[in-house]
């Protein structure tokens, strides 16, 4: 009869505890690595969908950490006179904060003096960050991919006309969409920010919305431009025209100053510049010889 060795299959309690502890540690390590590298996109999208108008600033900071930029800006607010009932406007100072979500996007919030988020926006700056954002109850857009024509044209008598501005270096385009009670009395502003990607400048429409009265030209731009920014405002008395069209995204004059000087990306950019410089010199030398 063949001899078969005896194998003890019973696990010691301490061995079992060590295996469980090691498994939990490995899981936490892999989870942290995933959320800080390849899984960042999913974390940003998940946290963004937890936002809503009128939440506290501390709640936003708990999701995204400390903002990189903070400044104050005056916003026009509609008012009603108690005695006469006449409509008017007044300035309200708001705190604007912007978070860089890695190299993928920018998050911007507009807070009242009570640190309540009155409106917030998301702007994609990468080809790999294309979250789906619901507009109202019947529409969805994918940032960086959906065109402006994926939404109905704004109604001038309800949301107002589309707004845009084109300068020597900066440009932006924005249009509002309001759906009343089904949309929770919120206003969605979609558009093109020069701080986002892709960003198509509305140069053929003129420098601002007062210089173009051709609906065909506006519709042609809407059919070509891709939405890279969405601003969501709560049901309040804020006059969005006072911050649009540039307010649809972050202020590029601030965020553009934090371009990386070191790291792999910066090295690749410098290598590309050197290759282009050498190639240009070789072409010039060849042209001179000919």
XYZ file of N, CA and C in Angstrom:
870
model
N 0.848 -1.189 0.000
C 0.000 0.000 0.000
C 0.885 1.242 0.000
N 0.553 2.194 -0.896
C 1.356 3.403 -1.032
C 1.163 4.308 0.179
N 2.267 4.843 0.629
C 2.204 5.697 1.813
C 1.804 7.107 1.410
N 0.819 7.678 2.078
C 0.338 9.031 1.801
C 0.612 9.889 3.024
N 1.373 10.970 2.867
C 1.696 11.813 4.031
C 0.455 12.507 4.560
N 0.461 12.736 5.824
C -0.661 13.426 6.459
C -0.451 14.940 6.367
N -1.485 15.619 5.889
C -1.431 17.082 5.729
C -2.440 17.704 6.677
N -1.987 18.612 7.482
C -2.870 19.298 8.420
C -3.516 20.488 7.718
N -4.813 20.447 7.489
C -5.538 21.514 6.773
C -6.172 22.513 7.712
N -5.973 22.384 8.994
C -6.558 23.312 9.942
C -5.704 24.571 10.031
N -6.359 25.714 9.938
C -5.669 26.990 10.024
C -5.663 27.484 11.451
N -4.548 27.985 11.838
C -4.429 28.576 13.145
C -5.198 29.900 13.190
N -5.707 30.271 14.342
C -6.468 31.522 14.478
C -5.612 32.725 14.125
N -4.355 32.710 14.581
C -3.476 33.836 14.286
C -3.117 33.903 12.808
N -2.992 32.729 12.176
C -2.717 32.709 10.737
C -3.885 33.292 9.960
N -5.109 32.909 10.371
C -6.303 33.448 9.700
C -6.387 34.957 9.866
N -6.120 35.449 11.068
C -6.164 36.886 11.317
C -5.109 37.615 10.488
N -3.918 37.001 10.355
C -2.859 37.625 9.564
C -3.246 37.705 8.090
N -3.875 36.640 7.573
C -4.305 36.632 6.173
C -5.365 37.705 5.930
N -6.329 37.788 6.869
C -7.383 38.804 6.714
C -6.790 40.215 6.784
N -5.879 40.440 7.732
C -5.264 41.755 7.853
C -4.457 42.128 6.625
N -3.708 41.142 6.103
C -2.914 41.400 4.899
C -3.814 41.692 3.700
N -4.943 40.966 3.601
C -5.870 41.194 2.492
C -6.480 42.584 2.560
N -6.856 43.017 3.777
C -7.427 44.358 3.935
C -6.388 45.429 3.596
N -5.154 45.230 4.052
C -4.101 46.184 3.738
C -3.827 46.276 2.258
N -3.807 45.110 1.578
C -3.579 45.093 0.140
C -4.726 45.773 -0.599
N -5.955 45.532 -0.133
C -7.125 46.160 -0.762
C -7.070 47.674 -0.628
N -6.741 48.164 0.577
C -6.667 49.612 0.791
C -5.559 50.235 -0.040
N -4.442 49.524 -0.164
C -3.336 50.041 -0.969
C -3.722 50.134 -2.439
N -4.317 49.070 -2.950
C -4.738 49.079 -4.351
C -5.839 50.106 -4.597
N -6.750 50.241 -3.630
C -7.824 51.219 -3.783
C -7.274 52.648 -3.814
N -6.317 52.935 -2.901
C -5.715 54.261 -2.905
C -4.945 54.538 -4.177
N -4.199 53.522 -4.660
C -3.474 53.699 -5.927
C -4.431 53.949 -7.076
N -5.538 53.206 -7.116
C -6.510 53.358 -8.209
C -7.160 54.744 -8.184
N -7.551 55.191 -6.992
C -8.236 56.481 -6.889
C -7.304 57.649 -7.161
N -6.010 57.443 -6.969
C -5.046 58.516 -7.214
C -4.450 58.471 -8.610
N -4.756 57.440 -9.384
C -4.190 57.327 -10.739
C -5.301 57.110 -11.757
N -5.498 55.868 -12.156
C -6.434 55.567 -13.236
C -7.894 55.794 -12.846
N -8.214 55.686 -11.571
C -9.599 55.829 -11.158
C -9.997 57.232 -10.757
N -9.120 58.216 -10.984
C -9.436 59.589 -10.608
C -10.685 60.098 -11.315
N -10.816 59.756 -12.568
C -11.958 60.244 -13.339
C -13.264 59.838 -12.686
N -13.369 58.562 -12.311
C -14.595 58.085 -11.693
C -14.880 58.759 -10.362
N -13.822 59.038 -9.586
C -13.999 59.706 -8.293
C -14.499 61.123 -8.504
N -13.932 61.837 -9.477
C -14.359 63.208 -9.747
C -15.812 63.249 -10.192
N -16.190 62.347 -11.084
C -17.567 62.328 -11.578
C -18.531 61.985 -10.451
N -18.166 61.003 -9.635
C -19.035 60.591 -8.524
C -19.242 61.728 -7.537
N -18.181 62.433 -7.195
C -18.297 63.541 -6.252
C -19.043 64.722 -6.853
N -18.855 64.969 -8.144
C -19.570 66.076 -8.783
C -21.078 65.842 -8.767
N -21.485 64.611 -8.943
C -22.911 64.314 -8.946
C -23.540 64.410 -7.559
N -22.718 64.554 -6.532
C -23.239 64.762 -5.186
C -23.533 66.234 -4.900
N -23.121 67.122 -5.808
C -23.321 68.545 -5.601
C -24.723 68.965 -6.007
N -25.155 70.079 -5.447
C -26.454 70.664 -5.772
C -26.439 72.109 -5.312
N -27.240 72.971 -5.901
C -27.320 74.350 -5.410
C -27.759 74.387 -3.948
N -27.256 75.365 -3.219
C -27.584 75.645 -1.824
C -26.879 74.722 -0.828
N -25.940 73.877 -1.276
C -25.163 73.100 -0.308
C -24.112 74.011 0.330
N -23.534 73.587 1.448
C -22.530 74.370 2.139
C -21.159 74.230 1.459
N -20.357 75.272 1.617
C -19.004 75.209 1.063
C -18.187 74.117 1.736
N -18.389 73.904 3.048
C -17.644 72.867 3.756
C -17.956 71.486 3.184
N -19.175 71.305 2.707
C -19.541 70.034 2.083
C -18.753 69.825 0.793
N -18.612 70.876 -0.002
C -17.834 70.774 -1.243
C -16.366 70.528 -0.925
N -15.855 71.213 0.101
C -14.457 71.029 0.467
C -14.202 69.621 0.966
N -15.196 69.020 1.605
C -15.044 67.641 2.041
C -14.950 66.668 0.883
N -15.511 67.016 -0.267
C -15.458 66.147 -1.439
C -14.207 66.361 -2.281
N -13.766 67.619 -2.404
C -12.685 67.937 -3.335
C -11.457 68.553 -2.667
N -11.487 68.760 -1.363
C -10.336 69.337 -0.693
C -10.327 70.856 -0.784
N -9.168 71.438 -0.520
C -9.031 72.886 -0.542
C -8.987 73.402 -1.986
N -9.667 74.528 -2.271
C -9.599 75.094 -3.624
C -8.246 75.739 -3.878
N -7.884 75.819 -5.134
C -6.604 76.441 -5.487
C -6.730 77.948 -5.646
N -7.917 78.427 -6.058
C -8.121 79.858 -6.274
C -9.370 80.307 -5.526
N -9.309 81.535 -5.011
C -10.450 82.119 -4.316
C -10.386 83.636 -4.459
N -11.484 84.234 -4.879
C -11.553 85.689 -4.999
C -13.015 86.110 -4.905
N -13.262 87.399 -4.826
C -14.611 87.931 -4.704
C -15.023 88.634 -5.996
N -16.307 88.497 -6.318
C -16.832 89.126 -7.523
C -18.277 89.551 -7.277
N -18.636 90.708 -7.786
C -19.986 91.219 -7.632
C -20.895 90.643 -8.712
N -22.083 90.230 -8.311
C -23.081 89.659 -9.217
C -24.380 90.451 -9.058
N -25.009 90.769 -10.162
C -26.278 91.491 -10.116
C -27.397 90.566 -9.638
N -28.287 91.110 -8.821
C -29.414 90.354 -8.288
C -30.689 91.172 -8.471
N -31.744 90.501 -8.942
C -33.021 91.184 -9.128
C -33.658 91.496 -7.771
N -34.247 92.682 -7.681
C -34.928 93.095 -6.457
C -36.306 93.649 -6.799
N -37.180 93.677 -5.801
C -38.530 94.220 -5.956
C -38.764 95.232 -4.843
N -39.144 96.459 -5.219
C -39.429 97.498 -4.234
C -40.709 97.159 -3.472
N -40.646 97.242 -2.141
C -41.797 96.861 -1.322
C -42.975 97.805 -1.507
N -42.719 99.086 -1.685
C -43.803 100.059 -1.769
C -44.447 100.087 -3.147
N -43.613 100.209 -4.180
C -44.153 100.352 -5.535
C -44.251 99.039 -6.299
N -43.480 98.039 -5.873
C -43.471 96.769 -6.593
C -42.663 96.789 -7.873
N -41.881 97.846 -8.074
C -41.068 97.950 -9.286
C -39.859 97.031 -9.203
N -39.489 96.494 -10.366
C -38.320 95.628 -10.446
C -37.059 96.460 -10.540
N -36.022 95.989 -9.888
C -34.734 96.653 -9.932
C -33.617 95.642 -9.805
N -32.449 96.116 -9.528
C -31.303 95.220 -9.375
C -30.346 95.803 -8.352
N -29.602 94.935 -7.723
C -28.597 95.325 -6.739
C -27.412 94.381 -6.855
N -26.253 94.836 -6.402
C -25.048 94.025 -6.464
C -24.900 93.177 -5.210
N -24.545 91.933 -5.414
C -24.258 91.020 -4.317
C -22.847 90.489 -4.489
N -22.034 90.619 -3.466
C -20.656 90.134 -3.536
C -20.617 88.643 -3.217
N -20.024 87.880 -4.106
C -19.950 86.444 -3.947
C -18.495 85.996 -3.944
N -18.261 84.853 -3.322
C -16.920 84.263 -3.245
C -16.824 83.179 -4.315
N -15.859 83.330 -5.196
C -15.662 82.387 -6.300
C -14.445 81.528 -5.984
N -14.624 80.224 -6.022
C -13.537 79.283 -5.739
C -13.415 78.306 -6.898
N -12.182 77.918 -7.200
C -11.926 77.000 -8.314
C -10.978 75.901 -7.868
N -11.333 74.672 -8.204
C -10.502 73.492 -7.932
C -9.971 72.940 -9.254
N -8.682 72.665 -9.384
C -8.189 71.892 -10.526
C -8.332 70.401 -10.218
N -9.135 69.714 -10.982
C -9.332 68.276 -10.777
C -8.272 67.535 -11.580
N -7.084 67.469 -11.010
C -5.958 66.889 -11.734
C -5.707 67.681 -13.003
N -5.440 66.981 -14.075
C -5.315 67.606 -15.386
C -6.571 67.368 -16.222
N -7.659 66.967 -15.552
C -8.857 66.567 -16.284
C -9.902 67.667 -16.390
N -10.072 68.468 -15.324
C -11.195 69.402 -15.326
C -10.978 70.495 -14.298
N -11.893 71.480 -14.319
C -11.960 72.521 -13.311
C -13.364 72.522 -12.712
N -13.427 72.683 -11.398
C -14.690 72.858 -10.698
C -14.702 74.254 -10.101
N -15.785 74.997 -10.322
C -15.911 76.364 -9.821
C -17.218 76.516 -9.062
N -17.172 77.137 -7.894
C -18.378 77.400 -7.109
C -18.507 78.895 -6.860
N -19.759 79.350 -6.754
C -20.085 80.738 -6.436
C -20.872 80.708 -5.135
N -20.315 81.265 -4.062
C -20.918 81.180 -2.739
C -21.360 82.558 -2.254
N -22.445 82.560 -1.479
C -22.913 83.782 -0.848
C -22.070 84.080 0.392
N -22.381 85.193 1.060
C -21.631 85.555 2.254
C -21.858 84.566 3.393
N -22.936 83.763 3.301
C -23.214 82.729 4.295
C -22.586 81.393 3.934
N -21.685 81.400 2.932
C -20.988 80.194 2.479
C -21.968 79.150 1.948
N -22.985 79.611 1.255
C -23.923 78.721 0.592
C -23.659 78.766 -0.903
N -23.547 77.605 -1.539
C -23.243 77.527 -2.965
C -24.484 77.918 -3.762
N -24.417 79.066 -4.413
C -25.539 79.524 -5.229
C -25.505 78.888 -6.612
N -24.302 78.628 -7.132
C -24.152 77.978 -8.441
C -22.756 77.384 -8.531
N -22.612 76.431 -9.428
C -21.329 75.758 -9.598
C -21.209 75.285 -11.038
N -19.977 75.098 -11.488
C -19.746 74.699 -12.875
C -18.645 73.662 -12.951
N -18.675 72.875 -14.011
C -17.653 71.873 -14.315
C -17.165 72.119 -15.731
N -15.860 72.120 -15.924
C -15.254 72.381 -17.226
C -14.230 71.300 -17.508
N -14.394 70.577 -18.597
C -13.420 69.556 -18.956
C -12.237 70.191 -19.666
N -11.059 69.665 -19.392
C -9.837 70.152 -20.039
C -9.004 69.008 -20.595
N -9.623 67.840 -20.752
C -8.899 66.662 -21.217
C -9.802 65.806 -22.094
N -9.189 65.093 -23.002
C -9.954 64.198 -23.875
C -10.485 62.983 -23.137
N -9.857 62.628 -22.029
C -10.284 61.424 -21.304
C -11.332 61.739 -20.242
N -11.622 63.017 -20.010
C -12.643 63.388 -19.029
C -13.863 63.909 -19.774
N -14.814 63.030 -19.989
C -16.037 63.389 -20.718
C -17.259 62.887 -19.941
N -17.549 63.491 -18.795
C -18.676 63.015 -17.994
C -20.017 63.360 -18.626
N -21.005 62.576 -18.301
C -22.370 62.832 -18.751
C -23.050 63.710 -17.713
N -23.635 64.813 -18.156
C -24.315 65.753 -17.267
C -25.766 65.860 -17.717
N -26.681 65.703 -16.784
C -28.104 65.811 -17.099
C -28.518 67.275 -17.119
N -29.213 67.653 -18.174
C -29.727 69.004 -18.326
C -31.243 68.928 -18.241
N -31.802 69.434 -17.159
C -33.241 69.297 -16.962
C -33.603 67.849 -16.672
N -34.726 67.428 -17.213
C -35.194 66.054 -17.005
C -35.167 65.215 -18.280
N -35.046 65.864 -19.424
C -35.152 65.139 -20.691
C -33.902 65.180 -21.547
N -32.847 65.841 -21.083
C -31.661 66.010 -21.920
C -30.412 65.629 -21.133
N -29.435 65.090 -21.832
C -28.113 64.818 -21.271
C -27.073 65.253 -22.293
N -25.942 65.715 -21.799
C -24.828 66.082 -22.664
C -23.567 65.422 -22.133
N -22.643 65.173 -23.018
C -21.331 64.641 -22.631
C -20.305 65.733 -22.903
N -19.682 66.213 -21.837
C -18.730 67.307 -21.976
C -17.592 66.915 -22.910
N -17.228 67.846 -23.758
C -16.147 67.615 -24.704
C -16.559 66.851 -25.936
N -17.796 66.383 -26.004
C -18.251 65.602 -27.152
C -19.567 66.112 -27.726
N -20.552 66.353 -26.869
C -21.861 66.802 -27.350
C -21.756 68.210 -27.916
N -22.449 68.452 -29.008
C -22.469 69.779 -29.607
C -23.620 70.595 -29.019
N -23.569 71.890 -29.239
C -24.607 72.767 -28.703
C -25.977 72.435 -29.265
N -26.031 71.902 -30.468
C -27.309 71.558 -31.079
C -27.941 70.319 -30.464
N -27.233 69.640 -29.551
C -27.854 68.512 -28.862
C -28.917 68.985 -27.880
N -28.958 70.276 -27.625
C -29.987 70.895 -26.798
C -30.814 71.850 -27.649
N -32.072 72.080 -27.298
C -32.869 73.042 -28.062
C -32.295 74.443 -27.943
N -32.524 75.248 -28.944
C -32.038 76.618 -28.916
C -32.697 77.381 -27.770
N -31.962 78.251 -27.082
C -32.557 79.004 -25.968
C -33.683 79.914 -26.446
N -34.702 80.024 -25.616
C -35.849 80.876 -25.944
C -35.579 82.287 -25.434
N -35.505 83.270 -26.326
C -35.156 84.633 -25.883
C -36.127 85.210 -24.866
N -37.409 84.816 -24.941
C -38.392 85.372 -24.020
C -38.377 84.688 -22.656
N -37.675 83.573 -22.525
C -37.623 82.838 -21.258
C -36.209 82.860 -20.679
N -35.267 82.276 -21.395
C -33.888 82.201 -20.891
C -33.018 83.359 -21.352
N -33.492 84.125 -22.339
C -32.666 85.168 -22.898
C -31.854 84.650 -24.076
N -31.256 85.533 -24.859
C -30.472 85.104 -26.021
C -29.136 84.517 -25.620
N -28.505 83.846 -26.564
C -27.151 83.340 -26.346
C -26.184 84.511 -26.218
N -25.158 84.328 -25.393
C -24.176 85.378 -25.154
C -22.789 84.866 -25.501
N -21.976 85.725 -26.055
C -20.595 85.353 -26.348
C -19.725 86.600 -26.322
N -18.434 86.388 -26.222
C -17.457 87.474 -26.214
C -16.161 86.958 -26.819
N -15.588 87.727 -27.709
C -14.334 87.365 -28.374
C -13.386 88.543 -28.250
N -12.257 88.310 -27.605
C -11.250 89.347 -27.466
C -9.973 88.977 -28.173
N -8.916 89.703 -27.866
C -7.638 89.439 -28.517
C -7.090 88.072 -28.142
N -7.294 87.645 -26.883
C -6.771 86.360 -26.427
C -7.829 85.484 -25.764
N -8.936 86.041 -25.338
C -9.940 85.282 -24.612
C -11.265 85.265 -25.358
N -12.026 84.225 -25.112
C -13.326 84.084 -25.758
C -14.180 83.118 -24.943
N -15.480 83.191 -25.128
C -16.405 82.295 -24.439
C -17.783 82.428 -25.076
N -18.588 81.406 -24.871
C -19.949 81.358 -25.400
C -20.817 80.666 -24.352
N -22.036 81.175 -24.157
C -22.919 80.591 -23.144
C -24.371 80.780 -23.554
N -25.190 79.784 -23.257
C -26.632 79.870 -23.454
C -27.338 79.180 -22.295
N -28.458 79.753 -21.865
C -29.181 79.273 -20.687
C -30.348 78.385 -21.091
N -30.665 77.438 -20.185
C -31.814 76.546 -20.380
C -32.548 76.422 -19.045
N -33.847 76.702 -19.085
C -34.673 76.709 -17.881
C -35.912 75.866 -18.150
N -36.259 74.992 -17.206
C -37.362 74.059 -17.415
C -38.447 74.178 -16.352
N -38.395 75.231 -15.541
C -39.443 75.459 -14.556
C -39.469 74.421 -13.453
N -40.686 74.050 -13.050
C -40.866 73.120 -11.931
C -40.258 71.742 -12.194
N -40.404 71.150 -13.396
C -39.772 69.832 -13.619
C -38.260 69.836 -13.412
N -37.643 70.972 -13.632
C -36.202 71.074 -13.435
C -35.814 71.607 -12.075
N -36.764 71.639 -11.143
C -36.465 72.142 -9.809
C -36.151 73.627 -9.793
N -36.658 74.369 -10.783
C -36.433 75.811 -10.910
C -34.953 76.159 -10.988
N -34.170 75.222 -11.471
C -32.759 75.494 -11.696
C -32.529 75.980 -13.121
N -31.403 76.619 -13.322
C -31.001 77.082 -14.645
C -29.691 76.411 -15.018
N -29.653 75.829 -16.201
C -28.435 75.196 -16.719
C -27.852 76.095 -17.802
N -26.615 76.453 -17.621
C -25.905 77.255 -18.621
C -24.850 76.362 -19.259
N -24.963 76.139 -20.537
C -23.988 75.321 -21.264
C -23.231 76.225 -22.229
N -22.014 75.857 -22.516
C -21.263 76.688 -23.443
C -19.842 76.241 -23.642
N -19.062 77.171 -24.158
C -17.655 76.936 -24.495
C -16.808 77.911 -23.698
N -15.912 77.371 -22.883
C -14.974 78.184 -22.111
C -13.588 78.072 -22.726
N -12.874 79.180 -22.783
C -11.525 79.136 -23.347
C -10.553 78.400 -22.447
N -10.961 78.074 -21.213
C -10.119 77.283 -20.318
C -10.363 75.792 -20.471
N -11.342 75.397 -21.296
C -11.687 73.993 -21.450
C -11.172 73.408 -22.751
N -11.556 72.150 -22.991
C -11.140 71.425 -24.195
C -12.280 70.512 -24.659
N -12.580 70.537 -25.967
C -12.090 71.457 -26.993
C -12.790 72.799 -26.885
N -12.153 73.835 -27.382
C -12.696 75.186 -27.277
C -12.677 75.845 -28.653
N -13.845 75.998 -29.217
C -13.974 76.631 -30.533
C -14.433 78.066 -30.345
N -13.608 79.012 -30.765
C -13.919 80.428 -30.577
C -15.014 80.869 -31.552
N -16.012 81.617 -31.082
C -17.087 82.092 -31.966
C -16.676 83.338 -32.735
N -15.580 83.246 -33.484
C -15.034 84.431 -34.140
C -15.951 84.949 -35.241
N -16.673 84.071 -35.908
C -17.542 84.509 -36.994
C -18.805 85.205 -36.507
N -19.064 85.132 -35.214
C -20.247 85.780 -34.668
C -19.983 87.221 -34.262
N -18.743 87.668 -34.340
C -18.411 89.012 -33.911
C -17.848 89.016 -32.506
N -17.499 90.186 -32.025
C -16.868 90.292 -30.721
C -17.833 90.083 -29.571
N -19.132 90.339 -29.764
C -20.126 90.112 -28.720
C -21.494 89.890 -29.353
N -22.471 89.583 -28.509
C -23.803 89.230 -29.009
C -24.563 90.406 -29.601
N -24.085 91.633 -29.418
C -24.764 92.793 -30.010
C -24.376 93.020 -31.464
N -23.365 92.293 -31.931
C -22.868 92.526 -33.278
C -23.326 91.483 -34.288
N -24.146 90.552 -33.877
C -24.604 89.502 -34.789
C -26.104 89.315 -34.614
N -26.837 89.512 -35.686
C -28.278 89.299 -35.664
C -28.697 88.279 -36.726
N -27.734 87.441 -37.135
C -28.004 86.431 -38.155
C -28.238 85.082 -37.472
N -29.478 84.627 -37.383
C -29.749 83.331 -36.723
C -29.047 82.167 -37.402
N -28.858 82.250 -38.728
C -28.215 81.156 -39.447
C -26.761 81.003 -39.020
N -26.080 82.125 -38.785
C -24.685 82.061 -38.373
C -24.568 81.496 -36.957
N -25.497 81.869 -36.089
C -25.486 81.330 -34.727
C -25.758 79.832 -34.743
N -26.711 79.414 -35.553
C -27.027 77.989 -35.627
C -25.881 77.209 -36.241
N -25.147 77.819 -37.147
C -23.979 77.148 -37.735
C -22.909 76.931 -36.669
N -22.717 77.912 -35.816
C -21.742 77.747 -34.732
C -22.209 76.688 -33.746
N -23.500 76.683 -33.422
C -24.021 75.696 -32.476
C -23.855 74.273 -33.015
N -23.902 74.109 -34.328
C -23.755 72.784 -34.929
C -22.304 72.312 -34.938
N -21.352 73.231 -34.770
C -19.936 72.861 -34.839
C -19.275 72.811 -33.467
N -19.636 73.720 -32.580
C -18.953 73.830 -31.284
C -19.399 72.729 -30.330
N -18.443 72.223 -29.572
C -18.710 71.189 -28.573
C -18.789 71.823 -27.185
N -19.705 71.334 -26.372
C -19.899 71.843 -25.023
C -18.760 71.358 -24.127
N -18.035 72.280 -23.515
C -16.990 71.868 -22.577
C -17.247 72.363 -21.153
N -18.317 73.128 -20.944
C -18.619 73.657 -19.617
C -20.118 73.661 -19.364
N -20.488 73.383 -18.116
C -21.886 73.463 -17.679
C -21.915 74.165 -16.331
N -22.739 75.214 -16.240
C -22.954 75.950 -14.995
C -24.380 75.686 -14.529
N -24.544 75.308 -13.262
C -25.855 75.001 -12.688
C -26.137 76.005 -11.578
N -27.241 76.727 -11.721
C -27.634 77.741 -10.745
C -28.952 77.353 -10.110
N -29.085 77.631 -8.819
C -30.322 77.333 -8.117
C -31.409 78.330 -8.435
N -32.610 78.030 -7.988
C -33.736 78.915 -8.250
C -33.675 80.139 -7.365
N -33.008 81.182 -7.826
C -32.859 82.413 -7.066
C -33.077 83.624 -7.937
N -32.694 84.774 -7.407
C -32.907 86.031 -8.121
C -31.635 86.550 -8.769
N -30.632 85.700 -8.934
C -29.381 86.139 -9.537
C -29.569 86.445 -11.016
N -28.933 87.513 -11.460
C -28.937 87.873 -12.875
C -27.704 87.254 -13.519
N -27.883 86.136 -14.178
C -26.739 85.411 -14.739
C -26.063 86.193 -15.856
N -26.802 87.104 -16.497
C -26.184 87.882 -17.566
C -25.011 88.721 -17.066
N -24.986 89.000 -15.764
C -23.913 89.842 -15.221
C -22.586 89.104 -15.126
N -22.588 87.778 -15.231
C -21.332 87.026 -15.171
C -21.072 86.253 -16.460
N -22.058 86.187 -17.339
C -21.900 85.436 -18.577
C -21.422 86.367 -19.685
N -20.729 85.819 -20.694
C -20.513 84.386 -20.960
C -19.283 83.782 -20.278
N -18.354 84.606 -19.779
C -17.102 84.051 -19.250
C -17.332 83.233 -17.986
N -18.429 83.518 -17.252
C -18.687 82.820 -16.006
C -19.095 81.375 -16.170
N -19.290 80.906 -17.402
C -19.656 79.506 -17.605
C -18.528 78.573 -17.214
N -17.306 79.089 -17.176
C -16.142 78.298 -16.799
C -15.245 79.089 -15.863
N -14.064 78.586 -15.544
C -13.146 79.304 -14.662
C -12.508 80.491 -15.370
N -11.948 81.388 -14.590
C -11.257 82.538 -15.168
C -9.888 82.096 -15.663
N -9.715 82.119 -16.965
C -8.485 81.573 -17.551
C -7.269 82.397 -17.162
N -7.464 83.679 -16.847
C -6.331 84.493 -16.435
C -5.674 84.011 -15.162
N -6.407 83.253 -14.343
C -5.847 82.707 -13.107
C -5.342 81.276 -13.304
N -6.158 80.431 -13.898
C -5.801 79.016 -13.971
C -4.656 78.754 -14.939
N -4.465 79.630 -15.910
C -3.411 79.382 -16.902
C -2.022 79.591 -16.310
N -1.943 80.252 -15.162
C -0.647 80.545 -14.560
C -0.051 79.367 -13.807
N -0.771 78.264 -13.682
C -0.282 77.125 -12.910
C 0.093 75.979 -13.837
N 0.637 76.289 -14.989
C 1.124 75.240 -15.877
C 2.357 74.591 -15.255
N 2.521 73.274 -15.365
C 3.655 72.593 -14.710
C 4.981 72.942 -15.363
N 6.007 73.141 -14.527
C 7.354 73.414 -15.017
C 8.239 72.177 -14.955
N 7.803 71.170 -14.194
C 8.598 69.971 -14.028
C 7.714 68.759 -14.283
N 8.330 67.592 -14.269
C 7.575 66.377 -14.474
C 7.706 65.848 -15.889
N 7.119 64.675 -16.104
C 7.232 63.987 -17.387
C 6.597 64.791 -18.509
N 5.436 65.399 -18.233
C 4.753 66.142 -19.289
C 5.594 67.324 -19.755
N 6.187 68.056 -18.800
C 7.012 69.194 -19.161
C 8.239 68.755 -19.961
N 8.814 67.628 -19.588
C 9.978 67.124 -20.330
C 9.599 66.754 -21.758
N 8.462 66.114 -21.907
C 8.019 65.746 -23.259
C 7.764 66.985 -24.112
N 7.207 68.027 -23.495
C 6.970 69.269 -24.241
C 8.295 69.883 -24.687
N 9.295 69.908 -23.779
C 10.597 70.461 -24.152
C 11.265 69.636 -25.244
N 11.125 68.315 -25.175
C 11.692 67.461 -26.225
C 11.018 67.743 -27.566
N 9.703 67.935 -27.537
C 8.997 68.222 -28.783
C 9.447 69.550 -29.367
N 9.654 70.548 -28.507
C 10.126 71.841 -28.992
C 11.519 71.718 -29.611
N 12.392 70.932 -28.965
C 13.748 70.763 -29.501
C 13.722 70.050 -30.844
N 12.864 69.028 -30.966
C 12.743 68.311 -32.239
C 12.245 69.252 -33.334
N 11.257 70.074 -32.995
C 10.746 71.024 -33.984
C 11.799 72.047 -34.376
N 12.606 72.469 -33.385
C 13.654 73.438 -33.695
C 14.714 72.837 -34.609
N 15.134 71.612 -34.314
C 16.142 70.951 -35.146
C 15.594 70.710 -36.551
N 14.352 70.260 -36.642
C 13.736 70.027 -37.943
C 13.662 71.309 -38.758
N 13.304 72.415 -38.088
C 13.228 73.695 -38.789
C 14.588 74.127 -39.311
N 15.642 73.914 -38.505
C 16.985 74.285 -38.955
C 17.433 73.425 -40.127
N 17.106 72.142 -40.107
C 17.484 71.259 -41.212
C 16.782 71.678 -42.493
N 15.521 72.076 -42.387
C 14.795 72.525 -43.577
C 15.385 73.815 -44.135
N 15.781 74.736 -43.209
C 16.386 75.982 -43.660
C 17.717 75.718 -44.349
N 18.505 74.786 -43.792
C 19.797 74.468 -44.417
C 19.620 73.844 -45.776
N 18.637 72.964 -45.906
C 18.368 72.310 -47.188
C 17.902 73.333 -48.218
N 17.058 74.270 -47.793
C 16.581 75.302 -48.702
C 17.726 76.193 -49.164
N 18.675 76.502 -48.244
C 19.829 77.334 -48.592
C 20.737 76.631 -49.589
N 20.931 75.319 -49.415
C 21.781 74.577 -50.353
C 21.160 74.518 -51.739
N 19.846 74.353 -51.790
C 19.187 74.314 -53.093
C 19.243 75.673 -53.788
